[in-house]
CSV table of C-alpha atoms in Angstrom, one decimal:
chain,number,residue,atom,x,y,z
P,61,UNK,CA,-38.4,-58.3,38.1
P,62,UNK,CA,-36.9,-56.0,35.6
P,63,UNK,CA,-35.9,-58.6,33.1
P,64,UNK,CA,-39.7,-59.0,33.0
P,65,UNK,CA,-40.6,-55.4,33.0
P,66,UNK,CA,-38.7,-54.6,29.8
P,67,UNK,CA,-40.2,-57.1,27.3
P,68,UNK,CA,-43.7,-55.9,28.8
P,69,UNK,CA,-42.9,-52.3,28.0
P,70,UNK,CA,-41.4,-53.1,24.5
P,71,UNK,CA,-44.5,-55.3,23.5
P,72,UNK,CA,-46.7,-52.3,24.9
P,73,UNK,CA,-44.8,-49.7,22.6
P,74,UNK,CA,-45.2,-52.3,19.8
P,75,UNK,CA,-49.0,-52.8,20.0
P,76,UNK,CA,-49.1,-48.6,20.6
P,77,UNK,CA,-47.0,-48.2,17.6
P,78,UNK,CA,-49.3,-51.0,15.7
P,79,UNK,CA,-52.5,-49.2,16.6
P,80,UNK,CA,-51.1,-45.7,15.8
P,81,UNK,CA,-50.1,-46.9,12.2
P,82,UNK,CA,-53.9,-49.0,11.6
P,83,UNK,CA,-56.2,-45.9,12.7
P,84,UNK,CA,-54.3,-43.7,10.9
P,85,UNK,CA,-56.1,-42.1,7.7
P,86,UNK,CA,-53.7,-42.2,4.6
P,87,UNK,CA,-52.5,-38.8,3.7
P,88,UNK,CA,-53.5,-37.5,0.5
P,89,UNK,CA,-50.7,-37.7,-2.6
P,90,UNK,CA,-47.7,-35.6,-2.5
P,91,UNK,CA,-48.6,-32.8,-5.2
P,92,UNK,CA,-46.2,-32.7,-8.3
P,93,UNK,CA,-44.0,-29.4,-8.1
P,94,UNK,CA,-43.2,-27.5,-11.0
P,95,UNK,CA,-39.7,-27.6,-12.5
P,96,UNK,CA,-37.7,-24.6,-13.1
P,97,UNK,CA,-37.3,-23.4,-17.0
P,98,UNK,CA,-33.9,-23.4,-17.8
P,99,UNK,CA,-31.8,-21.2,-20.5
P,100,UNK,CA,-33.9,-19.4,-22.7
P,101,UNK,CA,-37.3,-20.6,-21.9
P,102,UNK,CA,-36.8,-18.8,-18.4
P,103,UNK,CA,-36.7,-15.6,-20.0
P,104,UNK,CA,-39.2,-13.1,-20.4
P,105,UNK,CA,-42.3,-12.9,-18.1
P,106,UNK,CA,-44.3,-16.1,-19.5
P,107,UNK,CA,-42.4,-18.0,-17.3
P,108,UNK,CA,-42.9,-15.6,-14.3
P,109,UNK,CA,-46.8,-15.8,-14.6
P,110,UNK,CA,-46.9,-19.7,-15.7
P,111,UNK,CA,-45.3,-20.3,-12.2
P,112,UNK,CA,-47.4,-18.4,-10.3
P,113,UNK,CA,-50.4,-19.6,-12.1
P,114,UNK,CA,-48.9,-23.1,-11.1
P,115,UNK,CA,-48.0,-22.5,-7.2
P,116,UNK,CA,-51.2,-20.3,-6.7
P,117,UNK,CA,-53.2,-23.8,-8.1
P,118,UNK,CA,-50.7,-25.8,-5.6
P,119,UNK,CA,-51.8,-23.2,-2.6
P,120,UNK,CA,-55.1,-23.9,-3.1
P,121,UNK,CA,-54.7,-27.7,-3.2
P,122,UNK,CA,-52.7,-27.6,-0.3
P,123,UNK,CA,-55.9,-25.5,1.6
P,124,UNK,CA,-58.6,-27.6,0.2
P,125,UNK,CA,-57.2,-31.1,-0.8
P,126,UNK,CA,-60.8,-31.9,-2.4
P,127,UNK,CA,-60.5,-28.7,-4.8
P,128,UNK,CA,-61.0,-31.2,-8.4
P,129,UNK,CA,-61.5,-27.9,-10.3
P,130,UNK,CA,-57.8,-26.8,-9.5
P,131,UNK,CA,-56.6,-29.6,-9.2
P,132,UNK,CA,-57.8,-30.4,-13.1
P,133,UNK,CA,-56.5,-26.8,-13.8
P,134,UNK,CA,-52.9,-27.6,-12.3
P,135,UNK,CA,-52.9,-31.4,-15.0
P,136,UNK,CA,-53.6,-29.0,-17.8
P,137,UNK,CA,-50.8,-26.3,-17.1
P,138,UNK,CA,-48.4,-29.3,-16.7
P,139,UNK,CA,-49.6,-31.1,-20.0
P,140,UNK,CA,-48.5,-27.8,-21.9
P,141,UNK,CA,-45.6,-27.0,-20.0
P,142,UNK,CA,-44.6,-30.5,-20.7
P,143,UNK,CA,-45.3,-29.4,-24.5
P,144,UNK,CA,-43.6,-25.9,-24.2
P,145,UNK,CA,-40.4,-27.4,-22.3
P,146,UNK,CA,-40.6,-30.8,-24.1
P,147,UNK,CA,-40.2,-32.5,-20.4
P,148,UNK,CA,-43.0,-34.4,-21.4
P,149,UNK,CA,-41.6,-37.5,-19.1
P,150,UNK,CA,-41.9,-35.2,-16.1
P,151,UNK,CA,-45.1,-33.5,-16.4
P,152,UNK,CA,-47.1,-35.8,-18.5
P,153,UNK,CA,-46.6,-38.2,-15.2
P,154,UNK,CA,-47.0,-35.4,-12.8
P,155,UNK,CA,-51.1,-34.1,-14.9
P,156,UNK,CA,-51.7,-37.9,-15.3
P,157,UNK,CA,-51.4,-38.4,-11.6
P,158,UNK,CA,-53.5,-35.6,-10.8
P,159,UNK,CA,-56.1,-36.5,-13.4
P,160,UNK,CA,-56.3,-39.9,-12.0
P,161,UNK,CA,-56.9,-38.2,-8.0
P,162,UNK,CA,-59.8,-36.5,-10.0
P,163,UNK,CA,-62.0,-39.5,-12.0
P,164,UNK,CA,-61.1,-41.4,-8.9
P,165,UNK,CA,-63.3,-38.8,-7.0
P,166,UNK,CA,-66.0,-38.2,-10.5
P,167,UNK,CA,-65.5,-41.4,-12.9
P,168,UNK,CA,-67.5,-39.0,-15.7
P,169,UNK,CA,-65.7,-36.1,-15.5
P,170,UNK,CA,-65.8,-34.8,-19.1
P,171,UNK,CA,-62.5,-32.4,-18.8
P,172,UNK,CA,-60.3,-35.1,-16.9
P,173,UNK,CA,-61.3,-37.8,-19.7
P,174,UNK,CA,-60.1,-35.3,-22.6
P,175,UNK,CA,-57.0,-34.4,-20.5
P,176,UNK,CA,-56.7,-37.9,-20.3
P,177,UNK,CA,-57.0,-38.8,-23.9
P,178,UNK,CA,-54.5,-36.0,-25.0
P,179,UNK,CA,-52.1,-37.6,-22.8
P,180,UNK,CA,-52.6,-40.9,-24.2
P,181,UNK,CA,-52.0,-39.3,-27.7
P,182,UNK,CA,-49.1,-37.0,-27.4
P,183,UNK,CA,-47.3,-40.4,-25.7
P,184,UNK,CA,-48.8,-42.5,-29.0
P,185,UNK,CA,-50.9,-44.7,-27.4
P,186,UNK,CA,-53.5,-43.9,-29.9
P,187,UNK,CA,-55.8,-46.8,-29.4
P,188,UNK,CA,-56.1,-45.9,-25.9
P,189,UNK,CA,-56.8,-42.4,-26.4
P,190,UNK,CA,-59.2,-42.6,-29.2
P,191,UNK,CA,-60.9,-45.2,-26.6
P,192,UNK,CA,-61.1,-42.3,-23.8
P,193,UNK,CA,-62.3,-39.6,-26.3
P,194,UNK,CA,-65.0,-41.7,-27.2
P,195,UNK,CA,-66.3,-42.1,-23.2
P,196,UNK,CA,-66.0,-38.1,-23.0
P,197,UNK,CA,-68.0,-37.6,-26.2
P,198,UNK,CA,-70.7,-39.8,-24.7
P,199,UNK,CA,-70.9,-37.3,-21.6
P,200,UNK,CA,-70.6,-34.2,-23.9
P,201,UNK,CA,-71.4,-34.8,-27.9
P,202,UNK,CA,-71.2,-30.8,-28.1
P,203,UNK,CA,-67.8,-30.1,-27.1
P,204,UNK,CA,-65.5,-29.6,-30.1
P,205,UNK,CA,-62.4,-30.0,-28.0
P,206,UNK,CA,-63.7,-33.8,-27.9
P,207,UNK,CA,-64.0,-34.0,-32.3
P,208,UNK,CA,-60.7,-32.8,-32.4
P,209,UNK,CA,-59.3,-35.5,-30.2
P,210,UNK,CA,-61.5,-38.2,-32.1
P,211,UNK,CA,-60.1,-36.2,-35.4
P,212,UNK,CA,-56.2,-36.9,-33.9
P,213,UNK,CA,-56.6,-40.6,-32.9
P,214,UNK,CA,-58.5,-41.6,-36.1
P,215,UNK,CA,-55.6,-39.8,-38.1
P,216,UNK,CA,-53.1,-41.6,-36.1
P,217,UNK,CA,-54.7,-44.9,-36.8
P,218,UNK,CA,-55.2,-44.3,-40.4
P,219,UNK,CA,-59.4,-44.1,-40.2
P,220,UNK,CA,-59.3,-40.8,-42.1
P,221,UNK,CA,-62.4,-40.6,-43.3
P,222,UNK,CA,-63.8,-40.9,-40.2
P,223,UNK,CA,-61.1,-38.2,-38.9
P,224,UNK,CA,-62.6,-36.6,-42.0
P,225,UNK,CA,-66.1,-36.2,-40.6
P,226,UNK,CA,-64.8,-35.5,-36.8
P,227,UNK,CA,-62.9,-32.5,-37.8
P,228,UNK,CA,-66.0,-31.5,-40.3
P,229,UNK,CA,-68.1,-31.8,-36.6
P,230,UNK,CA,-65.8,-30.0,-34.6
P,231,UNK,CA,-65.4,-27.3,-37.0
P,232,UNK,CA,-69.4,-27.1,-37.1
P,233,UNK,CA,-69.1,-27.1,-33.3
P,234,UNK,CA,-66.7,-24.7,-32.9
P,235,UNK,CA,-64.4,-23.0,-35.6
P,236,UNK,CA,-61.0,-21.5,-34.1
P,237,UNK,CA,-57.5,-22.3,-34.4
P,238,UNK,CA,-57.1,-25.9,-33.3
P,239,UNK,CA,-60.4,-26.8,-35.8
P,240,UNK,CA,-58.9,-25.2,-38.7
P,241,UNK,CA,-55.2,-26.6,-38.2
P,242,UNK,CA,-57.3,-30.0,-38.1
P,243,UNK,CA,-58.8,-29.3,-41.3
P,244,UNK,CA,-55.1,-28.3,-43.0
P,245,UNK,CA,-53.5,-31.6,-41.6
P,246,UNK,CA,-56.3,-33.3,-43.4
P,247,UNK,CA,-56.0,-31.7,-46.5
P,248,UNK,CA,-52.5,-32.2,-47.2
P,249,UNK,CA,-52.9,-35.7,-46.3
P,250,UNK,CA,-55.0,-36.5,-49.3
P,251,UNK,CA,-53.0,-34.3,-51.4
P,252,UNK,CA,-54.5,-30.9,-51.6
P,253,UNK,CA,-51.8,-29.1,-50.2
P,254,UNK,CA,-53.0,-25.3,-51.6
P,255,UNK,CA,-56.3,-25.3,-49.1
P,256,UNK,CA,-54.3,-27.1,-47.0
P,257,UNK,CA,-52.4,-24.0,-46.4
P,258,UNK,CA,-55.5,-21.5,-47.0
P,259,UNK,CA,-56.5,-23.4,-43.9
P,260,UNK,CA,-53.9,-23.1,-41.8
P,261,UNK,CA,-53.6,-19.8,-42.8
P,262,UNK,CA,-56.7,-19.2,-41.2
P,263,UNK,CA,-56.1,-21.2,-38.0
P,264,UNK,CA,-53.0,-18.6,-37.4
P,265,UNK,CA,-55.6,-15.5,-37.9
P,266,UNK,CA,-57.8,-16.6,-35.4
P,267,UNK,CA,-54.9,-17.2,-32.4
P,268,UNK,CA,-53.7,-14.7,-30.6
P,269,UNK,CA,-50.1,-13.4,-31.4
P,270,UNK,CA,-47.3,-14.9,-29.7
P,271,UNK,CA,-49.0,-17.7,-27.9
P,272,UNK,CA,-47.6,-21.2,-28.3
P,273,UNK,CA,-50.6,-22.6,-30.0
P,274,UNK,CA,-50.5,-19.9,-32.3
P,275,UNK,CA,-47.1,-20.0,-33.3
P,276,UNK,CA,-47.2,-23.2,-33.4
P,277,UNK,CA,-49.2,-23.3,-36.4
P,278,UNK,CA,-47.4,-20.5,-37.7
P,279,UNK,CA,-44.5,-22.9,-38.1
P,280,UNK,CA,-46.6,-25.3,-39.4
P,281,UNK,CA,-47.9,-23.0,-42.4
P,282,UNK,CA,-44.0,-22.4,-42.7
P,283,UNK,CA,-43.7,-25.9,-43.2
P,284,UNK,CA,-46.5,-26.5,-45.9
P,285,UNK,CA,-44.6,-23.3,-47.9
P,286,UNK,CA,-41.5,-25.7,-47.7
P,287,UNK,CA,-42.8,-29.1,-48.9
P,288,UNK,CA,-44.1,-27.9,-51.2
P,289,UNK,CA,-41.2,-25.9,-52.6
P,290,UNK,CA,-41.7,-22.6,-51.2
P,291,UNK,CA,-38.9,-21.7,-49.4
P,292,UNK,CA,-38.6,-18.1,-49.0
P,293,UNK,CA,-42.3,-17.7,-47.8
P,294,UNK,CA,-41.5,-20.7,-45.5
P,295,UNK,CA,-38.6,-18.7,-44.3
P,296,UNK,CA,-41.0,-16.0,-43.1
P,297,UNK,CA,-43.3,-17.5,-41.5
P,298,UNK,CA,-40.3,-19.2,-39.5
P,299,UNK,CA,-38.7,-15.4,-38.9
P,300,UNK,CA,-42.4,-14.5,-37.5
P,301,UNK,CA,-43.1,-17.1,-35.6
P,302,UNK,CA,-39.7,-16.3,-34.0
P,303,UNK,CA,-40.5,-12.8,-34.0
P,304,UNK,CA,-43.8,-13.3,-32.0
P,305,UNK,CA,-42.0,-16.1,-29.2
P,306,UNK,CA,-38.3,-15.7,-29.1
P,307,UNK,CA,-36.2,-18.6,-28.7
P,308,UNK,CA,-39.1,-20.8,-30.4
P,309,UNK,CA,-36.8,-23.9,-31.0
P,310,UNK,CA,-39.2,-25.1,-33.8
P,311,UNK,CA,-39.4,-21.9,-35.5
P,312,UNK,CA,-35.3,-22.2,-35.1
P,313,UNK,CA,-35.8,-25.9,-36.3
P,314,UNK,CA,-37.4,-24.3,-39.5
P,315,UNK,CA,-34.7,-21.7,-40.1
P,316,UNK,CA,-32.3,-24.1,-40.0
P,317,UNK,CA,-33.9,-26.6,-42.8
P,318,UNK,CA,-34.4,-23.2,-44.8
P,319,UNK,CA,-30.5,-22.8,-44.5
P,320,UNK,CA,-29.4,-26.6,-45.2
P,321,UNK,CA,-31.3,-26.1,-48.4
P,322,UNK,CA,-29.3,-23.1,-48.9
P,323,UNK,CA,-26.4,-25.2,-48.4
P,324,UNK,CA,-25.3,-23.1,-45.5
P,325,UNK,CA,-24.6,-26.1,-43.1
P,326,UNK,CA,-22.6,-24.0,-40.2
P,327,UNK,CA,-26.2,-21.8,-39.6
P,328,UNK,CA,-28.4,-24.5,-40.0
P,329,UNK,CA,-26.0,-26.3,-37.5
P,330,UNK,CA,-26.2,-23.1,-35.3
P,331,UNK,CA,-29.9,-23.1,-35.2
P,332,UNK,CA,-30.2,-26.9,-34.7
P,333,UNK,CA,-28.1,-26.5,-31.8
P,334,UNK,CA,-30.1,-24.0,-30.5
P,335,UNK,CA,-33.2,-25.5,-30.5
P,336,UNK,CA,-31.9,-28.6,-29.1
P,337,UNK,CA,-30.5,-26.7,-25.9
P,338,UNK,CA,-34.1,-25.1,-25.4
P,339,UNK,CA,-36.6,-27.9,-26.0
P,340,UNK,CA,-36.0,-31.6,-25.4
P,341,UNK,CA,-37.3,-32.6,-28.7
P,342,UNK,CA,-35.1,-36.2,-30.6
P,343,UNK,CA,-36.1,-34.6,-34.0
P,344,UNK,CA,-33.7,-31.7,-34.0
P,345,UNK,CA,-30.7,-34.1,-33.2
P,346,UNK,CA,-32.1,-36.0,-35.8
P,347,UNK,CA,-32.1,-33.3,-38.3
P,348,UNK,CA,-28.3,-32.5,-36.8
P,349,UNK,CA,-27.3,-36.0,-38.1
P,350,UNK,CA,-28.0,-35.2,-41.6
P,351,UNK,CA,-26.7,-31.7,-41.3
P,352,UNK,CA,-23.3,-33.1,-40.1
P,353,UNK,CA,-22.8,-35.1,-43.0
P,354,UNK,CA,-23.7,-32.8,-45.2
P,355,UNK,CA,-20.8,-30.4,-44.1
P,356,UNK,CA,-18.3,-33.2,-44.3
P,357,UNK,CA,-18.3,-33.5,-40.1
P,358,UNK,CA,-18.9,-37.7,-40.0
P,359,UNK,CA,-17.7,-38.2,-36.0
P,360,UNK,CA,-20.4,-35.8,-34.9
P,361,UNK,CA,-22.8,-36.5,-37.7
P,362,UNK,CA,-22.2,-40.5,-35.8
P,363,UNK,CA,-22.3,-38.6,-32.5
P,364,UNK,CA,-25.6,-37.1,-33.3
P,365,UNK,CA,-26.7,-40.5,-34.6
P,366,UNK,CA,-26.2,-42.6,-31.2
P,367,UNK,CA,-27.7,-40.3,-29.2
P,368,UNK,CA,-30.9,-39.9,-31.4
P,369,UNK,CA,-31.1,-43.8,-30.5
P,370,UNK,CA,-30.4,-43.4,-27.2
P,371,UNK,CA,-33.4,-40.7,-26.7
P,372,UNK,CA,-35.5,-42.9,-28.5
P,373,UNK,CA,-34.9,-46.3,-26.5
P,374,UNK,CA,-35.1,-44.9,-23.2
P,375,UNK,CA,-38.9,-43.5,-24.6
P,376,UNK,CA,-39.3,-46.8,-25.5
P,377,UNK,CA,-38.0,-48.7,-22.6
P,378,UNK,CA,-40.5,-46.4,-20.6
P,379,UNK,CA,-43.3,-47.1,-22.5
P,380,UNK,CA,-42.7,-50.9,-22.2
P,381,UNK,CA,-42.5,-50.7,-18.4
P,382,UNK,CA,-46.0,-48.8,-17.6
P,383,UNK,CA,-48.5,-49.5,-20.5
P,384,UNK,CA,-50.7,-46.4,-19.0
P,385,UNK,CA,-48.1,-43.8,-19.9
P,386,UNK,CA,-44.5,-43.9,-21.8
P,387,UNK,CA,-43.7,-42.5,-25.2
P,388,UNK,CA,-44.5,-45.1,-27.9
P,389,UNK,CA,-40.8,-44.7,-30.4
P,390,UNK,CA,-40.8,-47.5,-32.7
P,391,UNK,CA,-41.2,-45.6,-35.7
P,392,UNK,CA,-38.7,-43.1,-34.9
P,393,UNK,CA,-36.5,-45.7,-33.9
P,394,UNK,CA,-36.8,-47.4,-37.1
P,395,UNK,CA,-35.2,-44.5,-39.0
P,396,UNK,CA,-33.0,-43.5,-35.9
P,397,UNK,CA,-31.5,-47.0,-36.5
P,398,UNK,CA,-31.2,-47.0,-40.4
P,399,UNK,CA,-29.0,-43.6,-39.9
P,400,UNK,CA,-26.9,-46.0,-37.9
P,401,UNK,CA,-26.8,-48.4,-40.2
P,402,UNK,CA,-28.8,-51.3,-37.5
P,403,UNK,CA,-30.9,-52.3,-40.6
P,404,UNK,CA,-32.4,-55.5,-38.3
P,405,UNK,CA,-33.4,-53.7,-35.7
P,406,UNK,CA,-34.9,-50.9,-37.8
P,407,UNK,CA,-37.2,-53.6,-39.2
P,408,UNK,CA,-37.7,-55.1,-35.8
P,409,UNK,CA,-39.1,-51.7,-34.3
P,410,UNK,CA,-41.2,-50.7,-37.8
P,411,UNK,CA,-42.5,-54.0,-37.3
P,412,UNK,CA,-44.1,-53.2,-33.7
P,413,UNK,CA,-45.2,-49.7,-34.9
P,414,UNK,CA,-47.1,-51.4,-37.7
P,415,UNK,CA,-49.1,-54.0,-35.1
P,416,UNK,CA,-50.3,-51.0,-33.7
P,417,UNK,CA,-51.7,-49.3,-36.7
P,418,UNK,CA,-51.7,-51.4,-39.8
P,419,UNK,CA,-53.7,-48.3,-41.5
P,420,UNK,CA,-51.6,-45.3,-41.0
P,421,UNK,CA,-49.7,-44.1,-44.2
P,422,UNK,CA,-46.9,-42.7,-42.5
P,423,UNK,CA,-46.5,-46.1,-40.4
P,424,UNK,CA,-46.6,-47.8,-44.5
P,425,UNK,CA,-44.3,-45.9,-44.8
P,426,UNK,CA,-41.5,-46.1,-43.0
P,427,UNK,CA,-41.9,-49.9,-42.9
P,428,UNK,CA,-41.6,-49.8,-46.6
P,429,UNK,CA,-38.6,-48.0,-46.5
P,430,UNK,CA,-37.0,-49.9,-44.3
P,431,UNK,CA,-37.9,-52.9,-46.4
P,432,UNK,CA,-36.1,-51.0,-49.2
P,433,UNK,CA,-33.0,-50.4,-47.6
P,434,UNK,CA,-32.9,-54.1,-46.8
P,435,UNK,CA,-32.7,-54.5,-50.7
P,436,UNK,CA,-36.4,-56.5,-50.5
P,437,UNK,CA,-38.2,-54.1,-53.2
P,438,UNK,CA,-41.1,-56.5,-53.5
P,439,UNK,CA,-42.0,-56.2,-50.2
P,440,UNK,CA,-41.5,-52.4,-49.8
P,441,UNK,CA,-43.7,-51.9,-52.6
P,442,UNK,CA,-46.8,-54.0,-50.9
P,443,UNK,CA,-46.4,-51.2,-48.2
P,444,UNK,CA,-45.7,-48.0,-50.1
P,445,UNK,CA,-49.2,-48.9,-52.4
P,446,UNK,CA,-50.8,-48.7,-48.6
P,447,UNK,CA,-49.1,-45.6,-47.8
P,448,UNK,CA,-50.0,-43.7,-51.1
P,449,UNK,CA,-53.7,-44.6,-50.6
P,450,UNK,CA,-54.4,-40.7,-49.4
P,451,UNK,CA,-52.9,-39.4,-52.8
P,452,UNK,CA,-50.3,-37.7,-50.4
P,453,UNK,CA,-48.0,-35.2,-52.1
P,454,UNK,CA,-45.1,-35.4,-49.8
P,455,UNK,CA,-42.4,-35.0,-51.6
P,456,UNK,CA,-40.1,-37.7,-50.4
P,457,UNK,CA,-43.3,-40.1,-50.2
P,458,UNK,CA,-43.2,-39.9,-53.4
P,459,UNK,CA,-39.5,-39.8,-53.9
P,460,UNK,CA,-39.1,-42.9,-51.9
P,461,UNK,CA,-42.6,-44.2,-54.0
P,462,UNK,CA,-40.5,-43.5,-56.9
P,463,UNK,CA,-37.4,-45.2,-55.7
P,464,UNK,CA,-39.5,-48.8,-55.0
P,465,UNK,CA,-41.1,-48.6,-58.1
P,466,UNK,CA,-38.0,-48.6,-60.2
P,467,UNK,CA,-36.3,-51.3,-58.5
P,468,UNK,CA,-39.2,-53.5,-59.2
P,469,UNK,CA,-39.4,-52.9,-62.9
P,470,UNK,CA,-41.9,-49.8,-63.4
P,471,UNK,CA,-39.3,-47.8,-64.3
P,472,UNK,CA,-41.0,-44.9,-66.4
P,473,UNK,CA,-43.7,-44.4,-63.3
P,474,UNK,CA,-41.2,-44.7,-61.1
P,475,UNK,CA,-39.0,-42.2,-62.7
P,476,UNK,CA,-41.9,-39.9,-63.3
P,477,UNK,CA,-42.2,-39.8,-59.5
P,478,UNK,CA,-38.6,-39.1,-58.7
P,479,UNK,CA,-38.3,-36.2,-60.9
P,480,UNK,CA,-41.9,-34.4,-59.8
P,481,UNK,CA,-40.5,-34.8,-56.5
P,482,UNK,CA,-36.8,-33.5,-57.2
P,483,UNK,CA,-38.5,-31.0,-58.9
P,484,UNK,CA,-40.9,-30.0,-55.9
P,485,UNK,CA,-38.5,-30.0,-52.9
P,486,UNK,CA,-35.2,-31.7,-53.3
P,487,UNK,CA,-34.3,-30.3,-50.1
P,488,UNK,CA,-36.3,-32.2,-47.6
P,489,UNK,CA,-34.4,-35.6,-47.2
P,490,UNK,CA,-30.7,-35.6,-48.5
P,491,UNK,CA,-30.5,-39.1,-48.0
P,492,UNK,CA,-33.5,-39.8,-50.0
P,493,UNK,CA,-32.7,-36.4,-52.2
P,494,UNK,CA,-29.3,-38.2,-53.2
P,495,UNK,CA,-30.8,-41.8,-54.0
P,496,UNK,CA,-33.4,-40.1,-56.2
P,497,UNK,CA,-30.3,-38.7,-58.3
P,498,UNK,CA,-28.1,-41.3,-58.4
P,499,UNK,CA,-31.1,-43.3,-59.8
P,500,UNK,CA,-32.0,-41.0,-62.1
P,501,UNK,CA,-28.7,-40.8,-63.4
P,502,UNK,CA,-28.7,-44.0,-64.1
P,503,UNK,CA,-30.8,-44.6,-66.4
């Protein structure tokens, strides 16, 4: 009797256990927790009142699950902790979840689809974002937020007269800091670099002091000072912007170009170092690489080298295995891999960046460079002709413009090109500093 009983009782328990898991309602997504800052970002009370901005969002999610107004509030303090930290892996995922939970509730919310096409951009899926910007601008053709993210994806994909008129629109729309820093970025793109700085001049005026954004673009006007050969104002501005948000890593990053062109290599080193231990960020062990070798340090100059390419593929590996979300590196991997001398796989990853966007100068570029360094001039100068279309001033543009050209026979414009960009800022890339001499030299 027994030996009947129990198979009974355990198919009974089954079909309870069956029934239990069918009826039950699914539970709504685990909520993304911040992370901890670590080192020097913790300090100071911004982190303090960023967390409990960020919990007192999570408290109110956890009350009221259907709360899409904080739930949008939490996605936008993780996408700029993600850019304040540089742990854009963690919390780009973490707001991209939570934007999804709220266009899966309202399909036309306007502020979910911008979040959504900033996320797309800052991980260089440009196509994508400029696609989702243009769905939000249908639901709201008055927000200037919107033109600025149709400015960034047209830039990105080299349409830049259209980003021409979409930062004219958003600055019509609304003119503040992230409209006038537009405006800048588009000026020294077609080669008017002294209103490109009167304009981020202004965009720095009309932030408030000490705020990310706003130093942010005070490093940028730094930066515009030091291309084009200014490097004691650039200096400033790096000390202020450093002044106004201690422990800035890119402010540090700034300082430390202003002392490599100094030629003090053990505080630009210092600096470097840094920044890299406060923001996860593959361009200051980049810069290290070059710093290394410049004061005569090769292993960690190589050290530096691998582990840019190591950042860099794991980005890219990312982005290969969710095409929603994953940094897109193939253009920094292209010169990650010519510092270590990989000269086939540099092509291979220029290559991919340039299916992408055929039209972008900086994308011209680099594969032209690449092409270069390969010893194939012809085919570097097809490129470099498309990347010079903007009448860019960048000084090792034109360096490296000047570099093609003489190998494939223009040698008095090619020249002329070396020397006005010696002449501007010889500083900026010592590889492409020293090519430019040794060529010169030469003649």
């Amino acid at each position: 009797m027994q030996k009947k009983l129990y198979p009974a009782l355990l198919l009974a328990f089954g079909l309870a256990v069956a029934a239990i898991l069918f009826f039950k309602k699914p539970g709504a997504p685990t909520l993304p927790e911040p992370k901890d800052r670590v080192g020097r970002l913790a300090l100071g009370g911004e982190w303090v009142n960023t967390k409990a901005a960020m919990q007192g969002l999570l408290a109110k999610l956890r009350t009221d699950p259907n709360d899409q107004k904080s739930r949008l509030l939490l996605a936008e303090a993780y996408m700029q902790e993600g850019r304040v930290t540089g742990n854009h892996p963690y919390y780009d995922a973490a707001a991209m979840q939570l934007l999804q939970e709220v266009i899966k509730t309202d399909p036309e919310n306007f502020e979910a689809l911008c979040c959504q096409a900033s996320l797309s951009l800052t991980q260089h899926h440009f196509s994508q974002g400029l696609a989702l910007a243009q769905q939000a601008q249908e639901i709201n053709p008055q927000s200037g937020y919107v033109y600025g993210l149709l400015t960034d994806a047209n830039v990105e994909l080299g349409r830049y007269d259209e980003a021409v008129k979409m930062a004219d629109k958003m600055n019509q729309v609304r003119p503040d800091l992230a409209a006038y820093a537009r405006v800048s970025y588009l000026r020294e793109i077609f080669g008017d670099v002294p209103s490109a700085i009167q304009a981020m001049d202004m965009a720095v005026k009309a932030g408030y002091p000490g705020l990310e954004q706003t130093e942010w673009s005070r490093v940028a006007l730094g930066h515009l000072y030091e291309v084009s050969g200014h490097l004691a104002e650039a200096e400033g501005y790096y000390q202020q912007a450093l002044a106004m948000r201690p422990n800035y890593a890119y402010a540090l990053a700034g300082l430390a170009r202003v002392a490599a062109a100094r030629q003090d290599y053990p505080t630009a080193i210092k600096d470097l170092n840094l920044a890299r231990a406060t923001v996860k960020d593959y361009a200051f062990t980049d810069e290290l690489v070059d710093v290394y070798r410049l004061n005569h340090q090769p292993a960690e100059a190589t050290k530096m080298a691998r582990e840019s390419v190591a950042m860099l593929a794991e980005a890219a590996q990312q982005a290969n295995d969710n095409e929603q979300l994953g940094h897109y590196t193939d253009r920094e991997l292209a010169y990650a891999y010519l510092k270590t001398d990989e000269l086939d796989k540099a092509l291979e990853h220029a290559k991919i960046e340039y299916a992408r966007r055929p039209d972008n100068i900086d994308v011209n570029e680099t594969l032209a460079w690449v092409h270069y360094k390969r010893g194939d001039y012809p085919e570097a100068q097809k490129y470099m002709q498309v990347a010079r279309r903007t009448n860019s001033q960048n000084p090792v543009l034109l360096c490296r413009a000047g570099l093609i050209l003489t190998k494939t026979g223009k040698v008095t414009e090619g020249q002329a090109l070396i020397m006005k960009a010696l002449s501007t800022a010889p500083y900026l890339n010592p590889e492409v500093e020293a090519e430019g001499k040794k060529m010169l030299a030469a003649r």
